[in-house]
PDB file of C-alpha atoms in Angstrom:
ATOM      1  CA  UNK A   1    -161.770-109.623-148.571  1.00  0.00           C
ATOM      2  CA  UNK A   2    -161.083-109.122-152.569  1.00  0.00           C
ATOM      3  CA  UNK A   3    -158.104-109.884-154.081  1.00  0.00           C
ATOM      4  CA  UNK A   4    -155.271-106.773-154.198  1.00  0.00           C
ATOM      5  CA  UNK A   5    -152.816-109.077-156.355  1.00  0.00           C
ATOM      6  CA  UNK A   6    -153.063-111.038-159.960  1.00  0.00           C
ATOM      7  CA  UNK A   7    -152.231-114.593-158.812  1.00  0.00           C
ATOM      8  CA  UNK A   8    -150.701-115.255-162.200  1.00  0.00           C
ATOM      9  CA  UNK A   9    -147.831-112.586-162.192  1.00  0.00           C
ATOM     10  CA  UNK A  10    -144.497-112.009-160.247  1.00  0.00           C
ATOM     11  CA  UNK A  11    -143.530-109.337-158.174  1.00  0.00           C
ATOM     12  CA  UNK A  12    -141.287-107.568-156.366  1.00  0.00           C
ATOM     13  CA  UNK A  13    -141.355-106.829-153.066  1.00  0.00           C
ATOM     14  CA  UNK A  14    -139.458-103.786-151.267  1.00  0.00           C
ATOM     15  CA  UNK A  15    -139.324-102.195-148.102  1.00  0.00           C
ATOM     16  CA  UNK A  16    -140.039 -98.264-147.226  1.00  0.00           C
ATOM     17  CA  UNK A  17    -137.063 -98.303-145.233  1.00  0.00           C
ATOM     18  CA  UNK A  18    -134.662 -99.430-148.358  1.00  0.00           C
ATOM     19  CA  UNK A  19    -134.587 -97.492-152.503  1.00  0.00           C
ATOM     20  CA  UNK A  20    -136.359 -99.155-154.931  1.00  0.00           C
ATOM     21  CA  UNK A  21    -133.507-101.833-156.088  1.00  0.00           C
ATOM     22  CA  UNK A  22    -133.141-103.600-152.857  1.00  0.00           C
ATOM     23  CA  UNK A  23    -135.991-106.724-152.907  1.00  0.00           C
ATOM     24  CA  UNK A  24    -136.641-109.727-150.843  1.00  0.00           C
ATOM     25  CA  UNK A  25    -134.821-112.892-151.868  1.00  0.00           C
ATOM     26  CA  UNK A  26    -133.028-115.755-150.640  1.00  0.00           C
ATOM     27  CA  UNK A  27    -129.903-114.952-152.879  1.00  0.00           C
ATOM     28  CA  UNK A  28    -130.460-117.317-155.608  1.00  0.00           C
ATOM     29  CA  UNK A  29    -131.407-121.052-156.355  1.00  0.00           C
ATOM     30  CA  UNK A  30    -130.160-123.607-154.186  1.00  0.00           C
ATOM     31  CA  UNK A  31    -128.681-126.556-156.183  1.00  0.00           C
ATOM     32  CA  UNK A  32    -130.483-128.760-153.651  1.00  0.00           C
ATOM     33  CA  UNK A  33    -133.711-126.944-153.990  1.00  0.00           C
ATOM     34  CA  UNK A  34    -133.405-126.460-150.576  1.00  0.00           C
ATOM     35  CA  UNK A  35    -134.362-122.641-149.323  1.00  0.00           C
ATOM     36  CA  UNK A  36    -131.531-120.593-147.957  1.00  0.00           C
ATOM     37  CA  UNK A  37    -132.255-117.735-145.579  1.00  0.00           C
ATOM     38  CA  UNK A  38    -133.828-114.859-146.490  1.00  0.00           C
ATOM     39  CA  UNK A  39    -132.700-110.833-146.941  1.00  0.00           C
ATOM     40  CA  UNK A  40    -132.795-107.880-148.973  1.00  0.00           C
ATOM     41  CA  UNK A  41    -130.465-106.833-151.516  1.00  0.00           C
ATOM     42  CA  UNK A  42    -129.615-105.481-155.292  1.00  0.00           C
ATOM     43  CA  UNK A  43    -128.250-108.549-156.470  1.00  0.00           C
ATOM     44  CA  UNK A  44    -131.011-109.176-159.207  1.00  0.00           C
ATOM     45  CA  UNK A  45    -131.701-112.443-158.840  1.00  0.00           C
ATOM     46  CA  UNK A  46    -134.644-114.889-160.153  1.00  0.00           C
ATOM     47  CA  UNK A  47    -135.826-115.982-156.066  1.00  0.00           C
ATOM     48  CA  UNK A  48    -136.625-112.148-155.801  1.00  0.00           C
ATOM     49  CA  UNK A  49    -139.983-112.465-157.276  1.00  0.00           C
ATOM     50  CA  UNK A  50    -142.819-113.839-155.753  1.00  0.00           C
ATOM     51  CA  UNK A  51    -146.168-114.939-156.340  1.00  0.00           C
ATOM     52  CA  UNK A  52    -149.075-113.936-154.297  1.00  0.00           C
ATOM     53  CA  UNK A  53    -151.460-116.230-153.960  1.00  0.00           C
ATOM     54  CA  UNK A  54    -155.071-115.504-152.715  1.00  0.00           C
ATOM     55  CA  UNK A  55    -157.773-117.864-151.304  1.00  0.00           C
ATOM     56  CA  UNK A  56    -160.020-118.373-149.057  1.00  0.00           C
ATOM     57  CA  UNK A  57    -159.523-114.807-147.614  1.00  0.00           C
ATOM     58  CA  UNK A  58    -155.629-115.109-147.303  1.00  0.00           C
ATOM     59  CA  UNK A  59    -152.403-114.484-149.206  1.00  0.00           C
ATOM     60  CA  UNK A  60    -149.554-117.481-149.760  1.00  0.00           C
ATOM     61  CA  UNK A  61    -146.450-115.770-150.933  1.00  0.00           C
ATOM     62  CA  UNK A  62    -144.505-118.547-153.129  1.00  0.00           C
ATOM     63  CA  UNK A  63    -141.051-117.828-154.722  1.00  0.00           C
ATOM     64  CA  UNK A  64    -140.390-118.449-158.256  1.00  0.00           C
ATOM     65  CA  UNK A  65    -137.145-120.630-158.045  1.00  0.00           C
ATOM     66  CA  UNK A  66    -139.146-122.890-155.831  1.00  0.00           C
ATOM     67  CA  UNK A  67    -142.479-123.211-156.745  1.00  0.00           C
ATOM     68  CA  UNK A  68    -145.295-124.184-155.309  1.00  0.00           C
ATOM     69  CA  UNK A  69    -143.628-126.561-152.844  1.00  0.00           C
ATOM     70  CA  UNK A  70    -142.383-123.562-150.593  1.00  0.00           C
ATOM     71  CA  UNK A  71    -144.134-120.450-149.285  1.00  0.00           C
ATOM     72  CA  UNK A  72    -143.307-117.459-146.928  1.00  0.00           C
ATOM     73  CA  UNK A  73    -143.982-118.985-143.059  1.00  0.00           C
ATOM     74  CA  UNK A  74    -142.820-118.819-139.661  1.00  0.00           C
ATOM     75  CA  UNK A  75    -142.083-122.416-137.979  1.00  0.00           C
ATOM     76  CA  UNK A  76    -143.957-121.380-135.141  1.00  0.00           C
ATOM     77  CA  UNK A  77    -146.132-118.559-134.033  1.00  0.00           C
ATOM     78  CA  UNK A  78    -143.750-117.615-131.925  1.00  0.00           C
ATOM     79  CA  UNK A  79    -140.927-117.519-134.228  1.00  0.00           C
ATOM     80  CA  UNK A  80    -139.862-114.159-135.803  1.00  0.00           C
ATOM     81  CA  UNK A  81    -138.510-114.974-138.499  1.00  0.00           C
ATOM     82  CA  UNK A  82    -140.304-115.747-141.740  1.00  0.00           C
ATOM     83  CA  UNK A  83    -138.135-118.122-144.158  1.00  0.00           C
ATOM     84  CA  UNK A  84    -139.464-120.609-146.921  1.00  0.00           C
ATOM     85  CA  UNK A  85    -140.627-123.418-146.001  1.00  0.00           C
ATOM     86  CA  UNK A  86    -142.838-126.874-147.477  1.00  0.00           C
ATOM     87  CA  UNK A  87    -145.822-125.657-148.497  1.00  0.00           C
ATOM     88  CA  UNK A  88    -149.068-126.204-146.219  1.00  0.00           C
ATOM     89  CA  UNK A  89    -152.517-124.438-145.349  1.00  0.00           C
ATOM     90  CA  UNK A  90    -151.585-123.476-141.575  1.00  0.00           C
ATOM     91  CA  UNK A  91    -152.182-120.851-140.373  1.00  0.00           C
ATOM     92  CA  UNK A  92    -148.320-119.594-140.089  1.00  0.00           C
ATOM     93  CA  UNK A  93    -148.035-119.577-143.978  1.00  0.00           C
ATOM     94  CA  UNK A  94    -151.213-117.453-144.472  1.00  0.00           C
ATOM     95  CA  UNK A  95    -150.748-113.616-144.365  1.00  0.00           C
ATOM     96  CA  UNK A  96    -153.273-110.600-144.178  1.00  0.00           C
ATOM     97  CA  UNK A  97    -152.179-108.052-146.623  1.00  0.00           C
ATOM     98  CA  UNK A  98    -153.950-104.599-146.189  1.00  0.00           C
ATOM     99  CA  UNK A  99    -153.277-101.423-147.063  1.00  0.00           C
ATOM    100  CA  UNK A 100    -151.354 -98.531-144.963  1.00  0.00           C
ATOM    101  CA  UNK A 101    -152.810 -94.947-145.740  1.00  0.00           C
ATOM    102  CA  UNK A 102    -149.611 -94.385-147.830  1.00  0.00           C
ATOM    103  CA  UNK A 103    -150.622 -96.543-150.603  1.00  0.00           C
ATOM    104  CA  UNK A 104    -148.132 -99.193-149.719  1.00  0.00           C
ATOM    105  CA  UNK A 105    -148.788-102.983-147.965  1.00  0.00           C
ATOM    106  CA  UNK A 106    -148.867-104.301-144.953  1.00  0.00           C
ATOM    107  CA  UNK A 107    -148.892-108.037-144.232  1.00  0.00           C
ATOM    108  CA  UNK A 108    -149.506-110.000-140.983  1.00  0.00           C
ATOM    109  CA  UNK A 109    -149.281-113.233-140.393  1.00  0.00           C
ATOM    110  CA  UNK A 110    -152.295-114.901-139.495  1.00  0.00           C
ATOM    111  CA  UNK A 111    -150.869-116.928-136.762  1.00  0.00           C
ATOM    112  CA  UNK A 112    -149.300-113.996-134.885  1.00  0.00           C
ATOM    113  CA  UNK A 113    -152.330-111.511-135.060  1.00  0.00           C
ATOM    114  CA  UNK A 114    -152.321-107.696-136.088  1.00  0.00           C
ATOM    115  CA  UNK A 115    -149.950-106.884-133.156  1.00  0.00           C
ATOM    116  CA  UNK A 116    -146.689-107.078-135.163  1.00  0.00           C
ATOM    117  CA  UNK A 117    -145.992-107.113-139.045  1.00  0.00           C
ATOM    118  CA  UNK A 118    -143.615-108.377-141.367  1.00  0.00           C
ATOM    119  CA  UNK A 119    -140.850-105.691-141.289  1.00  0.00           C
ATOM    120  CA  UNK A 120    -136.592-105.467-141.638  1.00  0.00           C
ATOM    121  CA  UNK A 121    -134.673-105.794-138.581  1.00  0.00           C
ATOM    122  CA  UNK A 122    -132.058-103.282-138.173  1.00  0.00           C
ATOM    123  CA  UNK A 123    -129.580-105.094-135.894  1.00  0.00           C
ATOM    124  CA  UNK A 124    -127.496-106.707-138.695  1.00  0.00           C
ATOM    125  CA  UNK A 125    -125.331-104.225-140.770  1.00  0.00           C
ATOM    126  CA  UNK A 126    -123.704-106.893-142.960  1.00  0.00           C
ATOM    127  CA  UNK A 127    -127.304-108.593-143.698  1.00  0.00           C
ATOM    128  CA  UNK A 128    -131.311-106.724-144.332  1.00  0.00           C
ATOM    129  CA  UNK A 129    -133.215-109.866-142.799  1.00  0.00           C
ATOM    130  CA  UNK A 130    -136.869-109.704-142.778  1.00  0.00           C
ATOM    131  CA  UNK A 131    -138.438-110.301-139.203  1.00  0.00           C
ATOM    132  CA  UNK A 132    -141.825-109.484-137.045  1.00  0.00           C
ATOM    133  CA  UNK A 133    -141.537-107.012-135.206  1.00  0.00           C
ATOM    134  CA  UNK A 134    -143.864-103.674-133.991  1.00  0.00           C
ATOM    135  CA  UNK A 135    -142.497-101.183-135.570  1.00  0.00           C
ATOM    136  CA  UNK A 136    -144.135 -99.492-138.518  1.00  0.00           C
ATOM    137  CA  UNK A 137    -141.064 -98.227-140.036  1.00  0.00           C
ATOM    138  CA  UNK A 138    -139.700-100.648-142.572  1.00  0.00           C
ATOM    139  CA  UNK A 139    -143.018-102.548-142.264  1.00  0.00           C
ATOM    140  CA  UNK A 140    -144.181-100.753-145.572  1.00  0.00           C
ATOM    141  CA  UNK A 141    -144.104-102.774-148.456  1.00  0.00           C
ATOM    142  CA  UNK A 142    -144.270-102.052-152.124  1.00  0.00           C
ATOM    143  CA  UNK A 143    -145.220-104.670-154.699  1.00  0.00           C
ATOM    144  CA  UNK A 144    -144.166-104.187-158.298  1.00  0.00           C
ATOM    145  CA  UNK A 145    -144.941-106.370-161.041  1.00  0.00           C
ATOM    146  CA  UNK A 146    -142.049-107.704-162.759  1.00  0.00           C
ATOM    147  CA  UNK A 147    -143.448-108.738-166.063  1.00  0.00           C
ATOM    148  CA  UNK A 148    -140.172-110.337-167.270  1.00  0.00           C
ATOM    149  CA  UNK A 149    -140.270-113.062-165.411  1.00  0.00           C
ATOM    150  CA  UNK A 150    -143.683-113.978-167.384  1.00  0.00           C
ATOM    151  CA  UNK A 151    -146.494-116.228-165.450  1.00  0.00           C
ATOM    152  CA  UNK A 152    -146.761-118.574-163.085  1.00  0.00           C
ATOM    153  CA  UNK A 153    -147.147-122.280-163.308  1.00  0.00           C
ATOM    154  CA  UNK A 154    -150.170-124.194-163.473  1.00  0.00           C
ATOM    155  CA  UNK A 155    -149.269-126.098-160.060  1.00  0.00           C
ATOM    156  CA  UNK A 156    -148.722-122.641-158.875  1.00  0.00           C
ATOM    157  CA  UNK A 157    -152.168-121.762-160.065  1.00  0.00           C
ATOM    158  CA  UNK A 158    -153.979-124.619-158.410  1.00  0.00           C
ATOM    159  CA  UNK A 159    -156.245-124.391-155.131  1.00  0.00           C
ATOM    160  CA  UNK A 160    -154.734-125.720-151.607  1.00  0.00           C
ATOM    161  CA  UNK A 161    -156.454-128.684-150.761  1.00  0.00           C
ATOM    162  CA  UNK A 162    -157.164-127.202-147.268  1.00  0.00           C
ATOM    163  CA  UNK A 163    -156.706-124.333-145.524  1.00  0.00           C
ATOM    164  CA  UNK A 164    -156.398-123.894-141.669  1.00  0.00           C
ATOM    165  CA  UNK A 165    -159.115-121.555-140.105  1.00  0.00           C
ATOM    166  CA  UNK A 166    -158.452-118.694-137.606  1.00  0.00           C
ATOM    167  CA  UNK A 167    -161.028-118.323-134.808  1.00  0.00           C
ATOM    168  CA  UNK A 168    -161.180-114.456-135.833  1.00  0.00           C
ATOM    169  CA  UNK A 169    -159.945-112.802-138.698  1.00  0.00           C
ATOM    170  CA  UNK A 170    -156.866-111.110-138.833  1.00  0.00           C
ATOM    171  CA  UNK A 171    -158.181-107.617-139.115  1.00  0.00           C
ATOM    172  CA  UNK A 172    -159.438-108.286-135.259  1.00  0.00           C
ATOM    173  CA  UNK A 173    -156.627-110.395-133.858  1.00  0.00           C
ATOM    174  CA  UNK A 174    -155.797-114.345-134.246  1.00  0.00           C
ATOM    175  CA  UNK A 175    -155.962-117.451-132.257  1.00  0.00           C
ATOM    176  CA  UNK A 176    -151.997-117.669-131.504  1.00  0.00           C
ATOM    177  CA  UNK A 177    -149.878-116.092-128.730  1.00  0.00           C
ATOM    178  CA  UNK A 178    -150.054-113.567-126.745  1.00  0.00           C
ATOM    179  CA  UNK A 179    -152.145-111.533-129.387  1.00  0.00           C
ATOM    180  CA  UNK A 180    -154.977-113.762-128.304  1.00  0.00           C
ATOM    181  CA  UNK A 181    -155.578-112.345-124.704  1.00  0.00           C
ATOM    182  CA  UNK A 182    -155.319-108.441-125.832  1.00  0.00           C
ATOM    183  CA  UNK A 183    -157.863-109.156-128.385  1.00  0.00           C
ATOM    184  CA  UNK A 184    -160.232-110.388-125.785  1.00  0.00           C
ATOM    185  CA  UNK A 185    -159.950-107.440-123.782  1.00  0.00           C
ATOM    186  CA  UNK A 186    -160.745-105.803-126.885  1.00  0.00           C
ATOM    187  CA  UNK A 187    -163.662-107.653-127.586  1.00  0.00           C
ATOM    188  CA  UNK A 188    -164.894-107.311-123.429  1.00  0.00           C
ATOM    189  CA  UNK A 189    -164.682-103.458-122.928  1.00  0.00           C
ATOM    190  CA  UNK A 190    -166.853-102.966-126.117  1.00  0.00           C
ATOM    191  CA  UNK A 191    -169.608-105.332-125.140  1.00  0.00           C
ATOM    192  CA  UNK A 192    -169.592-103.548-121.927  1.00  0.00           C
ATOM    193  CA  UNK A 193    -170.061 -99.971-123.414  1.00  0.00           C
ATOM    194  CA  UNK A 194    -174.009-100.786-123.840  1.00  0.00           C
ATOM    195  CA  UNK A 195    -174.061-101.416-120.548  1.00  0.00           C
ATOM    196  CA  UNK A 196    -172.334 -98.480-119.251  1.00  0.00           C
ATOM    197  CA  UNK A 197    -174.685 -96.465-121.788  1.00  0.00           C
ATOM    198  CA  UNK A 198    -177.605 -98.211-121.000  1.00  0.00           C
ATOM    199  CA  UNK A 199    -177.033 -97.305-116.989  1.00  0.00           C
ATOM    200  CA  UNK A 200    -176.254 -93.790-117.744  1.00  0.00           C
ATOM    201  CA  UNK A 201    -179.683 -93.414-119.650  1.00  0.00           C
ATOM    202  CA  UNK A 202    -181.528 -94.667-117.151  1.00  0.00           C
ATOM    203  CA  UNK A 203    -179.982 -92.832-115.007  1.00  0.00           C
ATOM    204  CA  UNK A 204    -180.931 -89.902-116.896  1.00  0.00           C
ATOM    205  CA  UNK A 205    -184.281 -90.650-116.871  1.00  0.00           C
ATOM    206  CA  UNK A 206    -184.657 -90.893-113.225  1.00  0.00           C
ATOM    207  CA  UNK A 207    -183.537 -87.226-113.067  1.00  0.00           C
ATOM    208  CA  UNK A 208    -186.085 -86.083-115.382  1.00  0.00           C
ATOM    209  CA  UNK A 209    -189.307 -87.722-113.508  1.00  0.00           C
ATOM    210  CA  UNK A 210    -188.790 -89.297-110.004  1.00  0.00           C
ATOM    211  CA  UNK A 211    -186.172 -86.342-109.043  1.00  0.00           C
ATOM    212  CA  UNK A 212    -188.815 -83.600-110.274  1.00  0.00           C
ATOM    213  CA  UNK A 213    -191.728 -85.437-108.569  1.00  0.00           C
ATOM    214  CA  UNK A 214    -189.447 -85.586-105.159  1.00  0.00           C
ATOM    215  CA  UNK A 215    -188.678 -81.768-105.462  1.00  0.00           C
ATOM    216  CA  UNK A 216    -192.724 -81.198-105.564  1.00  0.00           C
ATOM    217  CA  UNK A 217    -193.103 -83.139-102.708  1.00  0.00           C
ATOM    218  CA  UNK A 218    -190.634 -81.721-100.820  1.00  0.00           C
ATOM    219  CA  UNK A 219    -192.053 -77.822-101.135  1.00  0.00           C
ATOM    220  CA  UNK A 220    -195.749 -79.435-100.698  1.00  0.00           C
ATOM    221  CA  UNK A 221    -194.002 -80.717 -96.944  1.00  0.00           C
ATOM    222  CA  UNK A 222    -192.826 -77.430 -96.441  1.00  0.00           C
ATOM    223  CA  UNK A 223    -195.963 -75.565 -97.229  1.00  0.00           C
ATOM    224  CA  UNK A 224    -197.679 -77.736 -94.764  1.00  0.00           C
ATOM    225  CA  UNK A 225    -195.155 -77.311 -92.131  1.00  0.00           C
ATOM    226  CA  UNK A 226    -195.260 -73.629 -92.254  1.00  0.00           C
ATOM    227  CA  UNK A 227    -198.777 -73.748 -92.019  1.00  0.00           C
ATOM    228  CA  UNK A 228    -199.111 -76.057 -88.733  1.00  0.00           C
ATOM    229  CA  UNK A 229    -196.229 -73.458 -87.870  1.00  0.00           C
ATOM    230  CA  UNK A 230    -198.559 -70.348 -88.182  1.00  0.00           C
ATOM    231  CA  UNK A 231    -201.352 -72.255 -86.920  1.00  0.00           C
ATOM    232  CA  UNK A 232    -200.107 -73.240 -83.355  1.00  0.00           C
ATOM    233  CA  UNK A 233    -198.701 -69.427 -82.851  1.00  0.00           C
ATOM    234  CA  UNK A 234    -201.573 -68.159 -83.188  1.00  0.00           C
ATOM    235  CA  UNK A 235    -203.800 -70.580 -80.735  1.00  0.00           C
ATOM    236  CA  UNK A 236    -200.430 -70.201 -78.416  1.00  0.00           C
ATOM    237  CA  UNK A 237    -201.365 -65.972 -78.729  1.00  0.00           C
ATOM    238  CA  UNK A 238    -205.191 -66.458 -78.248  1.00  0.00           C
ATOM    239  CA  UNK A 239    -204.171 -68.698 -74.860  1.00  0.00           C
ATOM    240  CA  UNK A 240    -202.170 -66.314 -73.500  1.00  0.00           C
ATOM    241  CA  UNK A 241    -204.591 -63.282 -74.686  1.00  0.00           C
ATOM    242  CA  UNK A 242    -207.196 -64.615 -72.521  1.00  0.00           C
ATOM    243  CA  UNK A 243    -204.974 -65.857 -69.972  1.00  0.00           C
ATOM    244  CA  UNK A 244    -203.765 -62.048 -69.488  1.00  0.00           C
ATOM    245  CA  UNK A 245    -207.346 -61.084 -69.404  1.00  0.00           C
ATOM    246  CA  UNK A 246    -208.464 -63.164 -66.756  1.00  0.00           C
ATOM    247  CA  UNK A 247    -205.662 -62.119 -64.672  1.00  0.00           C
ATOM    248  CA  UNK A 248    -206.845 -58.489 -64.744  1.00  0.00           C
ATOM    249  CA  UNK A 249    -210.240 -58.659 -63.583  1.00  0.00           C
ATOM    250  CA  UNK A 250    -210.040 -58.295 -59.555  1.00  0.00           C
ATOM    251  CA  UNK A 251    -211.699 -61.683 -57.865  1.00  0.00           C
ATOM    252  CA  UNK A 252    -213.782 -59.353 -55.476  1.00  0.00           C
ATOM    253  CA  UNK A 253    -216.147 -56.355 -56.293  1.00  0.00           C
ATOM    254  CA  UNK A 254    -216.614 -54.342 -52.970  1.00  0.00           C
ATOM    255  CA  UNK A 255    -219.738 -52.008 -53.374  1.00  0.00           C
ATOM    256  CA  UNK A 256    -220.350 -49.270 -50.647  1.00  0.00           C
ATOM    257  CA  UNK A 257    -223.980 -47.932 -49.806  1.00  0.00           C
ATOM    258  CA  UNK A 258    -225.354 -46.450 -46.763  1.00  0.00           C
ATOM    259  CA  UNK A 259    -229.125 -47.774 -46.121  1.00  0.00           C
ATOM    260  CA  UNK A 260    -230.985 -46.475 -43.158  1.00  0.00           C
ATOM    261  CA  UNK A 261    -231.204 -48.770 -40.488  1.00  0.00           C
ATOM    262  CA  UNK A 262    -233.634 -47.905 -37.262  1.00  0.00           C
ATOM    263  CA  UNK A 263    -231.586 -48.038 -34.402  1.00  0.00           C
ATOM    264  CA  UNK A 264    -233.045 -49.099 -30.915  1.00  0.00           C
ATOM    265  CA  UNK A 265    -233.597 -45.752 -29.738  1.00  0.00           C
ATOM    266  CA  UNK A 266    -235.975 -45.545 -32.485  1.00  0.00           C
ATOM    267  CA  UNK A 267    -234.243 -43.181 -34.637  1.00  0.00           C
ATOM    268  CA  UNK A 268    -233.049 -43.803 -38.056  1.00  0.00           C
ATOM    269  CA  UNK A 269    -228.924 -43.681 -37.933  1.00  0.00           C
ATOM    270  CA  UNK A 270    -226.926 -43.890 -41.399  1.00  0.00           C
ATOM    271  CA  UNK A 271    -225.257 -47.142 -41.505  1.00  0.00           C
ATOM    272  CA  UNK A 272    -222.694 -48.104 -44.043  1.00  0.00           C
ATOM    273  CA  UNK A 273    -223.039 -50.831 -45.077  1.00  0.00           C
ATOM    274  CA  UNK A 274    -220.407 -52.705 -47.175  1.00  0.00           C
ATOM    275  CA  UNK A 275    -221.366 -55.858 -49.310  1.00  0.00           C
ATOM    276  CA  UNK A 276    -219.516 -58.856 -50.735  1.00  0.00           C
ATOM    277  CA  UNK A 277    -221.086 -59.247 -54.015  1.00  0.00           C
ATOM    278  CA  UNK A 278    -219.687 -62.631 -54.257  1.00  0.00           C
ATOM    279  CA  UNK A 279    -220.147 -63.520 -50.874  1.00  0.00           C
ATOM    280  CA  UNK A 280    -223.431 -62.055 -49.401  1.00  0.00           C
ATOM    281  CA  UNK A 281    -221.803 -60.784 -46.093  1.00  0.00           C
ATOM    282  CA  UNK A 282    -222.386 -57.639 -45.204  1.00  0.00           C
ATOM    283  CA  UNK A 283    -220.693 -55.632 -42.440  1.00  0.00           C
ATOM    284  CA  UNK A 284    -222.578 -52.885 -40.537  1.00  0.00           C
ATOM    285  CA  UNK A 285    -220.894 -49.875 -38.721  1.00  0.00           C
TER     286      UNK A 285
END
């Protein structure tokens, strides 16, 4: 990530939901030097500019009436709202600033996760308090130079000695609260997709080869029942053909002839005769 800011300058910051006029503040030095909450308003004050420090990757926002012994944090990650307080690398004093497609900034705390952004609440009508929260409106920021109040220090200028590291960068989620367990899900549905692409295209492939290769067989079956179909019929008509035939021709063939057969008396008397051609017997009359 490059730098959006010059470290060495003051600015201004404003919300989309407010005029230009109306900045983040704490409403003035504290005689103690001890940070007072902060808001939005006109007043015009010195703790409404702000340094914005970049290293390592992140942004510390430092105000100028306090130096570099306070910067923009949340006590906890599960606190929502950011106030000033002893400066440190963790991970609640480090912010994410991008850019919306307006033009304008967005900044998210780095131990809360992309899931809500530094915005205004709109429950106090007395007070504009800064808070995290979801909503996009008021979560615009603008950040105007405000060359009058000249440069920074040179302890302002100087490196942290250490900075605490985020498991994942803020862009994808962090390692605190609840943002932790959506991001995961994020992470496991897209590791699956491969899988669920990878199955589909082989899936595809098995449509394309083994499915054509089945079809084939399946007509090749067909053909070859048909076949044995047309086959049998016709042996089944030739066995009944000749079974008809058979059935037609009488078992018997009776022949008549008359033969001439001497008789006792001497003379020849026509006899008919009547012959079993299958069984040799023959009748006289």
């Amino acid at each position: 990530m490059s730098n959006l800011f010059d470290s060495n300058s003051y600015y201004l910051l404003s919300s989309d939901r407010y005029p230009k006029g109306v900045y983040l503040n704490d409403g003035g030095h504290n005689p103690e030097d001890i940070p007072a909450a902060l808001f939005l308003d006109s007043k015009g004050v010195s703790s409404q500019n702000w340094q914005v420090f970049f290293q390592e990757g992140v942004y510390f926002l430092r105000n100028y009436d306090y130096g570099a012994g306070y910067q923009l944090a949340l006590k906890t990650a599960a606190d929502s709202k950011p106030q000033l307080l002893p400066s440190s690398g963790d991970l609640t004093q480090q912010w994410n600033i991008t850019v919306w497609p307006d033009g304008t900034r967005k900044l998210v705390n780095m131990a809360v996760g992309v899931f809500q952004y530094l915005g205004v609440s709109n429950n106090s009508a007395a007070d504009i308090i800064p808070v995290m929260n979801t909503a996009e409106d008021g979560s615009h920021w603008t950040f105007d130079i405000n060359s009058s109040a000249g440069e920074v220090s040179d302890a302002m200028a100087s490196p942290m000695s250490s900075i605490a590291k985020a498991t994942t960068t803020a862009a994808a989620t962090s390692t605190a609260r609840s943002a932790t367990t959506p991001a995961t899900a994020t992470e496991s549905s897209t590791t699956a997709a491969p899988v669920v692409a990878s199955a589909t295209s082989k899936y595809n492939s098995l449509s394309g080869g083994v499915i054509a290769g089945i079809v084939v067989g399946a007509v090749a079956l067909i053909a070859f029942l048909v076949a044995a179909f047309l086959v049998c019929s016709r042996k089944r008509k030739r066995a009944r053909a000749r079974q008809h035939t058979s059935s037609t021709i009488p078992p018997t063939v009776e022949a008549s002839k008359y033969s001439d057969i001497p008789s006792s008396d001497g003379h020849n008397k026509k006899a008919r005769t009547r012959t079993n051609v299958q069984g040799g017997a023959v009748e006289m009359a």
